[in-house]
mmCIF file of C-alpha atoms in Angstrom:
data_model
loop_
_atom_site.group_PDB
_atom_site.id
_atom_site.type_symbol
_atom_site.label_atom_id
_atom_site.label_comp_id
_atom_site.label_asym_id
_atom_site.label_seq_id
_atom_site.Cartn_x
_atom_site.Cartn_y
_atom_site.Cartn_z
ATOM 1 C CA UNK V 1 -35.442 -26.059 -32.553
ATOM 2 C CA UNK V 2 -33.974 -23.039 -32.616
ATOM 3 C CA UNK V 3 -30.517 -21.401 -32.421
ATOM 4 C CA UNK V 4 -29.335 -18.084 -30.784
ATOM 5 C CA UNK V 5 -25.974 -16.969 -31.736
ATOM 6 C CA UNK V 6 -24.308 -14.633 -29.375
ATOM 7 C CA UNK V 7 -22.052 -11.554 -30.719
ATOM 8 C CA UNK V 8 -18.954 -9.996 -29.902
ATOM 9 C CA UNK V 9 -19.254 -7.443 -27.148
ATOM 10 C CA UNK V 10 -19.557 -4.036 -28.110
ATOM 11 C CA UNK V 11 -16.621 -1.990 -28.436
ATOM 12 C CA UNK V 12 -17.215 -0.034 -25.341
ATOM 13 C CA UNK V 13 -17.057 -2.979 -22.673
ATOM 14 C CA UNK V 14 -13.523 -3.546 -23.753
ATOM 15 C CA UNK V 15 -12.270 -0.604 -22.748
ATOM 16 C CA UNK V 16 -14.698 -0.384 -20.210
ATOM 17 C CA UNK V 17 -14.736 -3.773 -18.383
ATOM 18 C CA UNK V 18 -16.237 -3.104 -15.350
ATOM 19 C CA UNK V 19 -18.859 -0.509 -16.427
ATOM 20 C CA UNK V 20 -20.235 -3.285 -18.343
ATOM 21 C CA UNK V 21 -20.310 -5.732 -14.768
ATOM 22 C CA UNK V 22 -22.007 -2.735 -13.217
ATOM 23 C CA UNK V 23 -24.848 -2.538 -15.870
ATOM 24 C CA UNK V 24 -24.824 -5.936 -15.115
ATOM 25 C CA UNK V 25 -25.584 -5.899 -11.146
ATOM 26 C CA UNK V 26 -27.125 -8.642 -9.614
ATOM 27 C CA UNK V 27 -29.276 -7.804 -6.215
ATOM 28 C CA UNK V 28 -27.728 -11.011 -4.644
ATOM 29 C CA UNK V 29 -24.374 -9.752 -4.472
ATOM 30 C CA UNK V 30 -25.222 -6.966 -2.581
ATOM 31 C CA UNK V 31 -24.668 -8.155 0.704
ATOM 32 C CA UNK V 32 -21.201 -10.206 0.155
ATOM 33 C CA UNK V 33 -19.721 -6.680 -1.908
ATOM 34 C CA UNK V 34 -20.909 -4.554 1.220
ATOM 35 C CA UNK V 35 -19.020 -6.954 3.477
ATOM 36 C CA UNK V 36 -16.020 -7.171 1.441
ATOM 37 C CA UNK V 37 -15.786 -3.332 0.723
ATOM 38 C CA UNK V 38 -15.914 -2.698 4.502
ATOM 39 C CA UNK V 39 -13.235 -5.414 5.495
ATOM 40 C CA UNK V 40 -11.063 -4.356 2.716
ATOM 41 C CA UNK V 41 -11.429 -0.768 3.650
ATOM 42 C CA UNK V 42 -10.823 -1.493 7.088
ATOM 43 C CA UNK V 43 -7.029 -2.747 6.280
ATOM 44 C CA UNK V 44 -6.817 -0.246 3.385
ATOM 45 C CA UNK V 45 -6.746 2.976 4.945
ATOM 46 C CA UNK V 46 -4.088 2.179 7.555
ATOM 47 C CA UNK V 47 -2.318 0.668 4.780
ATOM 48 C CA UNK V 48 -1.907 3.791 2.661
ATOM 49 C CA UNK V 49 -1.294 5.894 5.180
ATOM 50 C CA UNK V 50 1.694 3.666 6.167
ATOM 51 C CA UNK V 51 2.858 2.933 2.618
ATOM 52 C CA UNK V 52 3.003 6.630 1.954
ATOM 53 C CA UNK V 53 5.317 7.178 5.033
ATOM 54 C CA UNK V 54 7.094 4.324 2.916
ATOM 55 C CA UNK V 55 7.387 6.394 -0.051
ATOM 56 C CA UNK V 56 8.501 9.447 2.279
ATOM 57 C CA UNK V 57 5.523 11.544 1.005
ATOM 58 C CA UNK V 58 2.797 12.181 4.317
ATOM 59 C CA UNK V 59 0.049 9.861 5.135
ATOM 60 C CA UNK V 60 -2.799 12.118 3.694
ATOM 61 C CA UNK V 61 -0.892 11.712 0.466
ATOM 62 C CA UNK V 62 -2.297 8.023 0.475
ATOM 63 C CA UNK V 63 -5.414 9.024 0.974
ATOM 64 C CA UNK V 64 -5.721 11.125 -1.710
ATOM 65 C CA UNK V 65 -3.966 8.872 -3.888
ATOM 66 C CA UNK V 66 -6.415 5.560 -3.391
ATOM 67 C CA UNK V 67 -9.677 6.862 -3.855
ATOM 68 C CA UNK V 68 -9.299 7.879 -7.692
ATOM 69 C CA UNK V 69 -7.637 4.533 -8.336
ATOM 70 C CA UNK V 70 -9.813 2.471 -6.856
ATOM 71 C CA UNK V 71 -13.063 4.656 -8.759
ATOM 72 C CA UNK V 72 -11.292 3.836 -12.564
ATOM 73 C CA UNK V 73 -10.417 0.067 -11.281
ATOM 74 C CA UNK V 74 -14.794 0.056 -10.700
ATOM 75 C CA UNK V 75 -14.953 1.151 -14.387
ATOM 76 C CA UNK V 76 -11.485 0.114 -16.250
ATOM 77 C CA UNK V 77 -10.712 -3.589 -13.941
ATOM 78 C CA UNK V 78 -11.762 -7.080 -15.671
ATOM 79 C CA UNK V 79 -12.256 -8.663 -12.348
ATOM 80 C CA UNK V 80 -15.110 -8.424 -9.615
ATOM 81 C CA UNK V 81 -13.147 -10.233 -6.894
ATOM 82 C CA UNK V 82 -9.758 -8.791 -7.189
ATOM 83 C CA UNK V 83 -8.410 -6.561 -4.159
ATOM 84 C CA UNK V 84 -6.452 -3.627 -5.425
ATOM 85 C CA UNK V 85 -4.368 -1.538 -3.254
ATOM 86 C CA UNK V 86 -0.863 -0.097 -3.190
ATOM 87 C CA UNK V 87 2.542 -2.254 -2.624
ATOM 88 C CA UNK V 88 5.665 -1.406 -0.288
ATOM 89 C CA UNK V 89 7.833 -2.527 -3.417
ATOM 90 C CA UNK V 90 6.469 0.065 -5.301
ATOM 91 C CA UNK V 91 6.901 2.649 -2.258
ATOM 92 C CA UNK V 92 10.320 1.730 -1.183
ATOM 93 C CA UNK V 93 11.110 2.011 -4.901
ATOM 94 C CA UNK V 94 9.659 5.649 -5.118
ATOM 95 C CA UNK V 95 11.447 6.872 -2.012
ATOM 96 C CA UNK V 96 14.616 5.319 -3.589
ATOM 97 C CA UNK V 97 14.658 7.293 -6.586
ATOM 98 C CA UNK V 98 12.751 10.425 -5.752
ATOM 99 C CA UNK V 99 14.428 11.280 -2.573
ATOM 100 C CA UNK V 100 18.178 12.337 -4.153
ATOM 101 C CA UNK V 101 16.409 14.096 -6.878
ATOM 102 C CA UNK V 102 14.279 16.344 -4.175
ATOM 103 C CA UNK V 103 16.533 17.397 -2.036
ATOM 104 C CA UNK V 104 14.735 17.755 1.279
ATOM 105 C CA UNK V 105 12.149 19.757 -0.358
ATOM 106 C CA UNK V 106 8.212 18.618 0.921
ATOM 107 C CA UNK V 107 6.672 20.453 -2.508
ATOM 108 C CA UNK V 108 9.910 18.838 -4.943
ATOM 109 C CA UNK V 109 9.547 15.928 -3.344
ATOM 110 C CA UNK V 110 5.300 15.608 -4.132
ATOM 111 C CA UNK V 111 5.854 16.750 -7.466
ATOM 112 C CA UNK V 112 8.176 14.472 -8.748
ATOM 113 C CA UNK V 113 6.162 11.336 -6.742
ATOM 114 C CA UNK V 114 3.275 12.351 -8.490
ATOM 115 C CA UNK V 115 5.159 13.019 -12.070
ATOM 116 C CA UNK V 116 6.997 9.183 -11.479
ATOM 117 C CA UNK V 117 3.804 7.586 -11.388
ATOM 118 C CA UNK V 118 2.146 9.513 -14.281
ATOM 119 C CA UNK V 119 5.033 7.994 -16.002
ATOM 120 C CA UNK V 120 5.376 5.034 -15.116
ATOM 121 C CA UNK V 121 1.556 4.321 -15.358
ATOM 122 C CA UNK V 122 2.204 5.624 -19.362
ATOM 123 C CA UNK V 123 4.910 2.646 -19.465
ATOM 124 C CA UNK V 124 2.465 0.198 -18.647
ATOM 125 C CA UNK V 125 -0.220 1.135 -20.924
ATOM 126 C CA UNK V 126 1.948 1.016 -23.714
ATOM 127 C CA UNK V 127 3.831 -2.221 -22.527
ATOM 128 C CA UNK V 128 0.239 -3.845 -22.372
ATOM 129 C CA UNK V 129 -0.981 -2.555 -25.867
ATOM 130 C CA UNK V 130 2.895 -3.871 -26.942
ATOM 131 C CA UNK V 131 1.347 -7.038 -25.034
ATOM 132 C CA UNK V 132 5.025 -7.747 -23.143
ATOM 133 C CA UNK V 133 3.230 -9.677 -20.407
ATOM 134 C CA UNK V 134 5.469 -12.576 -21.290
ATOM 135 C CA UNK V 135 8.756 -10.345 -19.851
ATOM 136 C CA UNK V 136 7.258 -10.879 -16.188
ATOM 137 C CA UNK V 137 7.272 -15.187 -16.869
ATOM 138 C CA UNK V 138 11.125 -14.796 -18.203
ATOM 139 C CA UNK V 139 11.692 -14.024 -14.134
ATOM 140 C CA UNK V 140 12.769 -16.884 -12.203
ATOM 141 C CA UNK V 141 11.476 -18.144 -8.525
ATOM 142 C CA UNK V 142 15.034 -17.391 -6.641
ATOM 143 C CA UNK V 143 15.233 -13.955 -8.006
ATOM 144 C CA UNK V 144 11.522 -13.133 -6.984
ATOM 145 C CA UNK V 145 11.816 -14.194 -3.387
ATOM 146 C CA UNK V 146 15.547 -12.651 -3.342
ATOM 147 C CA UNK V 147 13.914 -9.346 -4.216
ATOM 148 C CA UNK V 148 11.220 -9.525 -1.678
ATOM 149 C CA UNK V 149 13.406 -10.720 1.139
ATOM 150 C CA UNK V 150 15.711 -7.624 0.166
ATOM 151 C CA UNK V 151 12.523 -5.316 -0.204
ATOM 152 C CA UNK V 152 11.247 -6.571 3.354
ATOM 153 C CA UNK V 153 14.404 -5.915 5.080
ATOM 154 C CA UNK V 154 14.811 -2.506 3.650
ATOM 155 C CA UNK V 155 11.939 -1.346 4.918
ATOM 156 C CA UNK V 156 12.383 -2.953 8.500
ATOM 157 C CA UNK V 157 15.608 -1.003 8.621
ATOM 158 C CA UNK V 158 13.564 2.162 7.445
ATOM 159 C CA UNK V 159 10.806 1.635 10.352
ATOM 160 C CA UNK V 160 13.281 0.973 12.905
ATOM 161 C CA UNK V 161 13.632 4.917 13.639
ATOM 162 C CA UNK V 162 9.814 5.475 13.713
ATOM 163 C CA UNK V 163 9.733 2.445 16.229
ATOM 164 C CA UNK V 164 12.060 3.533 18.685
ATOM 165 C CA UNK V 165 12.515 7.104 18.645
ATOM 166 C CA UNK V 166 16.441 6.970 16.903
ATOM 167 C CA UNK V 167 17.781 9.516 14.754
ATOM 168 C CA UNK V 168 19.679 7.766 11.831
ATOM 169 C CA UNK V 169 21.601 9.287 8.545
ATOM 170 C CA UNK V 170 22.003 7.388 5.217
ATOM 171 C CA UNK V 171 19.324 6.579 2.680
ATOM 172 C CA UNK V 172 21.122 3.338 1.808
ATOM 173 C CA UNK V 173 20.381 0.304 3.985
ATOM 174 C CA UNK V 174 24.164 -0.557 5.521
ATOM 175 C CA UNK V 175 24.753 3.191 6.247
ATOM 176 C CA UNK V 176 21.222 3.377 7.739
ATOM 177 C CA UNK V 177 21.510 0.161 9.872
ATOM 178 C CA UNK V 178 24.598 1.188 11.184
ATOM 179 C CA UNK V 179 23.484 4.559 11.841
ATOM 180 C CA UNK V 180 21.128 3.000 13.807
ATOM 181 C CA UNK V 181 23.217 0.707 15.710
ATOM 182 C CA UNK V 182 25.494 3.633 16.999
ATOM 183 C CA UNK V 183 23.165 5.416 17.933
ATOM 184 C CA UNK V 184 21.151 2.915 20.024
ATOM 185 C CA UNK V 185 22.080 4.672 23.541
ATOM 186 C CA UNK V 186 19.358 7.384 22.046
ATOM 187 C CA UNK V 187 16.554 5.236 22.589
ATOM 188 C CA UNK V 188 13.018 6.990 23.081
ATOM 189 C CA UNK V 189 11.457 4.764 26.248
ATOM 190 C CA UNK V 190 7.900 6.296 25.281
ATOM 191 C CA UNK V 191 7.678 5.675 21.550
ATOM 192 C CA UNK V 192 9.411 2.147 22.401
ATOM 193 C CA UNK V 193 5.718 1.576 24.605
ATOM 194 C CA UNK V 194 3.778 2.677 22.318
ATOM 195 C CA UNK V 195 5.456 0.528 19.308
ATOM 196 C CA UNK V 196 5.504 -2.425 21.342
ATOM 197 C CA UNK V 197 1.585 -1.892 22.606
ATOM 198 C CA UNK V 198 0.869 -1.333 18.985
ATOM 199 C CA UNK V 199 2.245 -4.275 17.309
ATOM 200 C CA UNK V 200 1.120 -6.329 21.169
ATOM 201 C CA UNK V 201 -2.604 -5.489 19.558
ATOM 202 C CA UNK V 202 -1.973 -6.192 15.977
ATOM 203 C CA UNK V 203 -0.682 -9.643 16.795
ATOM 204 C CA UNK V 204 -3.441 -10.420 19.513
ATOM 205 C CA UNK V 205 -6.293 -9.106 16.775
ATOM 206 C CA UNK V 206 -4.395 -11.421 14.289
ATOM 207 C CA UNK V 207 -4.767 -14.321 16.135
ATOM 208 C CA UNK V 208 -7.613 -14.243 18.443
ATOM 209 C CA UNK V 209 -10.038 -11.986 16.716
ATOM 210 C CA UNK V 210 -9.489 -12.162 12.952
ATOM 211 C CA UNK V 211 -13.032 -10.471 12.203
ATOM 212 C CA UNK V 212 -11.812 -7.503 14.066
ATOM 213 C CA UNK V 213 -9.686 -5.461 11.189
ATOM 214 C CA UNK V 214 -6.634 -4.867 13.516
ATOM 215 C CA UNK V 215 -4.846 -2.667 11.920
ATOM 216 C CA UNK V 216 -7.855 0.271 11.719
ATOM 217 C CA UNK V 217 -8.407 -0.416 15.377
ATOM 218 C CA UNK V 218 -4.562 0.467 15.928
ATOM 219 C CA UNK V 219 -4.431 3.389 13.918
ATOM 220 C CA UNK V 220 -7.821 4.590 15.979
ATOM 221 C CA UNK V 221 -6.796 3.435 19.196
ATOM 222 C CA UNK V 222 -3.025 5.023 18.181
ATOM 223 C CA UNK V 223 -4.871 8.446 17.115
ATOM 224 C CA UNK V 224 -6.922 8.820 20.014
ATOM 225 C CA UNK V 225 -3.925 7.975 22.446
ATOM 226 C CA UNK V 226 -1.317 10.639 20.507
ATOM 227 C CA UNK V 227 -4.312 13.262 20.827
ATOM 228 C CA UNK V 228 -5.271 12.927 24.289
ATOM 229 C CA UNK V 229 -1.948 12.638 25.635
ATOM 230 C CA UNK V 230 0.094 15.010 23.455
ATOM 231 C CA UNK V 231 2.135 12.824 22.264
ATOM 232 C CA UNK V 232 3.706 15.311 19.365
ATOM 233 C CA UNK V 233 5.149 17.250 21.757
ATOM 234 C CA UNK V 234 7.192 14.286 23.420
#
């Protein structure tokens, strides 16, 4: 009888994780990757473009901004079956403190996006070699779900112009929401439609066709209809 010991991994596939799953390929996952990549994909790319609008930088910008991060997940991520993509805390959280400090400037504004994350991707690194995980446990339940509720109706308040056509002024959320509310009477009939056929669809998909990826059949449908009937000159 004999007895095969098995040796620490080499140093490489630590920092390296997934380049070491990817040496590692198996042909039967093929098929169930290919499927997942396209179904993520399908809700991904409306999903930046939206959560850069978030962020007040243009949609392109999340574009741009998922496809390196997704190639170093492939090589630096632990995890085959984890989904990464971006989060409207994290955008809502950019546009809060990058917007003051540009000053209605497109190119300021870009810059100092792009600089925040640098920076606050530098934070993380060191907070995981300083391995304070443990910070994010000391968090309890109430305050977690009182931050998301908050989050969620910031950016409903922040959407509400896009949906319906109203010119507001504030950043914060009272000044916005009233804002809003005064100026109701300014209501934009056509982009009203348009919201209201958009989320009609996303709803419908939802519920009676969940293989359909809803969202990437709005934002086609939604492109198509703002090109054909000039809808960025009304």
């Amino acid at each position: 009888m004999s007895q095969s010991s098995v040796g620490p991994a080499p140093w490489w596939r630590r920092l390296v994780p997934g380049l070491g799953a990817l040496l590692g390929y198996r042909r039967s996952w093929l098929r169930g990757d290919v499927l997942a990549g396209v179904t993520v994909a399908a809700y991904l790319v409306p999903q930046v473009m939206a959560y850069a609008g978030v962020a007040g930088l243009p949609p392109v910008a999340g574009l741009w901004a998922i496809l390196p991060a997704l190639a170093l997940y492939a090589l630096l991520g632990s995890s085959r079956l984890l989904s990464v993509g971006p989060e409207s805390t994290t955008a809502l959280m950019t546009a809060t403190v990058v917007g003051p400090l540009a000053a209605g400037d497109p190119a300021r504004y870009a810059t100092l996006a792009a600089t925040l994350a640098i920076a606050v991707g530098l934070l993380c690194v060191l907070a995981w070699a300083a391995r304070l995980g443990f910070v994010a446990d000391l968090l309890s339940r109430p305050v977690l779900i009182g931050y998301l509720a908050g989050v969620a109706l910031i950016m409903i308040v922040d959407q509400l112009p896009k949906l319906t056509g109203v010119r507001t002024t504030g950043s914060a959320f009272f000044p916005q929401l009233w804002s809003f509310v005064r100026h109701l009477a300014r209501v934009h009939v056509a982009t009203v439609l348009f919201a209201v056929v958009a989320l009609g669809v996303l709803f419908t998909v939802a519920h009676f066709f969940r293989a359909v990826p809803g969202p990437l059949l709005v934002v086609v449908f939604g492109t198509a209809a703002v090109s054909l009937f000039d809808l960025d000159d009304r």
